[in-house]
Amino acid sequence: MRTVLVGLLLVTAASSCAGDGGRGTGATSTSEPSTRSEPSRSTPSTTSTTAAAPTPALFRSTIAAVTAANLGASWREGCPVGPADLRLVTVSLIDFDDRDHSGTVVVHADVADQVVEVFRRLHAGRFPVRTMRPIFTQAEFEDFETPDDNSSGFSCRNAVDSDAAPSWSRHAFGHAIDINPIENPYLEGGRIIPSAGAAYTDRGDVRPGMAVEGGVLVEAFRSVGWEWGASFSDYQHFSTDGR
């Protein structure tokens, strides 16, 4: 009888173990830690952009016929050339702030193309010309002070030379141009023309707009065969024959 009871107890214990899912009393359920994949992060691409430099303004020029009415006080009957021999040349210029502007000058028809080439070189070399327009009024014709620093070409007048008999200036033929007269004064017989050019009589103190040996201005005129008036201290003056 005791044997039967022991057997029954063993059977009951086995059944209890089977109902526990194969785990003994006190067994701990363990699980592997879950693995989460982080969302991929893309680094925004940085595009390097370089601002384009402003395109320099193109050089422009025109050559036009003139009449007596266009010339005003700079021409009169008896001048060595007539209006039909002259041309109005309009060109691109650079001012003293390195900005583009334009100017006009009257010259003889036979040098108009040369003058365009001179100013093409000055524009390319960024040489400053303050202002350039033809002499038109009687006051402009008579006044050599040029307070606005105006560059000019044709003017039917005698050469400014206190030591010589009166004779036509090369300007009267349309074969001369004065550039930046204040920065490049004419030192004549103890006078400084214009008087504002006194600040520029020291030619070794080179500043913008000045004509200097080997500089852009002098070399531009020499490239077309013109000569500079430095030999007689007329630093503004450029002409076809050096007079």
mmCIF file of C-alpha atoms in Angstrom, residues 62-66 86-90:
data_model
loop_
_atom_site.group_PDB
_atom_site.id
_atom_site.type_symbol
_atom_site.label_atom_id
_atom_site.label_comp_id
_atom_site.label_asym_id
_atom_site.label_seq_id
_atom_site.Cartn_x
_atom_site.Cartn_y
_atom_site.Cartn_z
ATOM 1 C CA THR A 62 31.878 106.851 -82.632
ATOM 2 C CA ILE A 63 33.197 109.302 -85.204
ATOM 3 C CA ALA A 64 30.810 111.935 -86.564
ATOM 4 C CA ALA A 65 30.956 114.930 -88.891
ATOM 5 C CA VAL A 66 30.582 118.420 -87.444
ATOM 6 C CA LEU A 86 36.994 118.019 -88.455
ATOM 7 C CA ARG A 87 35.337 115.116 -86.660
ATOM 8 C CA LEU A 88 33.627 114.685 -83.302
ATOM 9 C CA VAL A 89 35.036 111.590 -81.610
ATOM 10 C CA THR A 90 33.051 110.082 -78.727
#
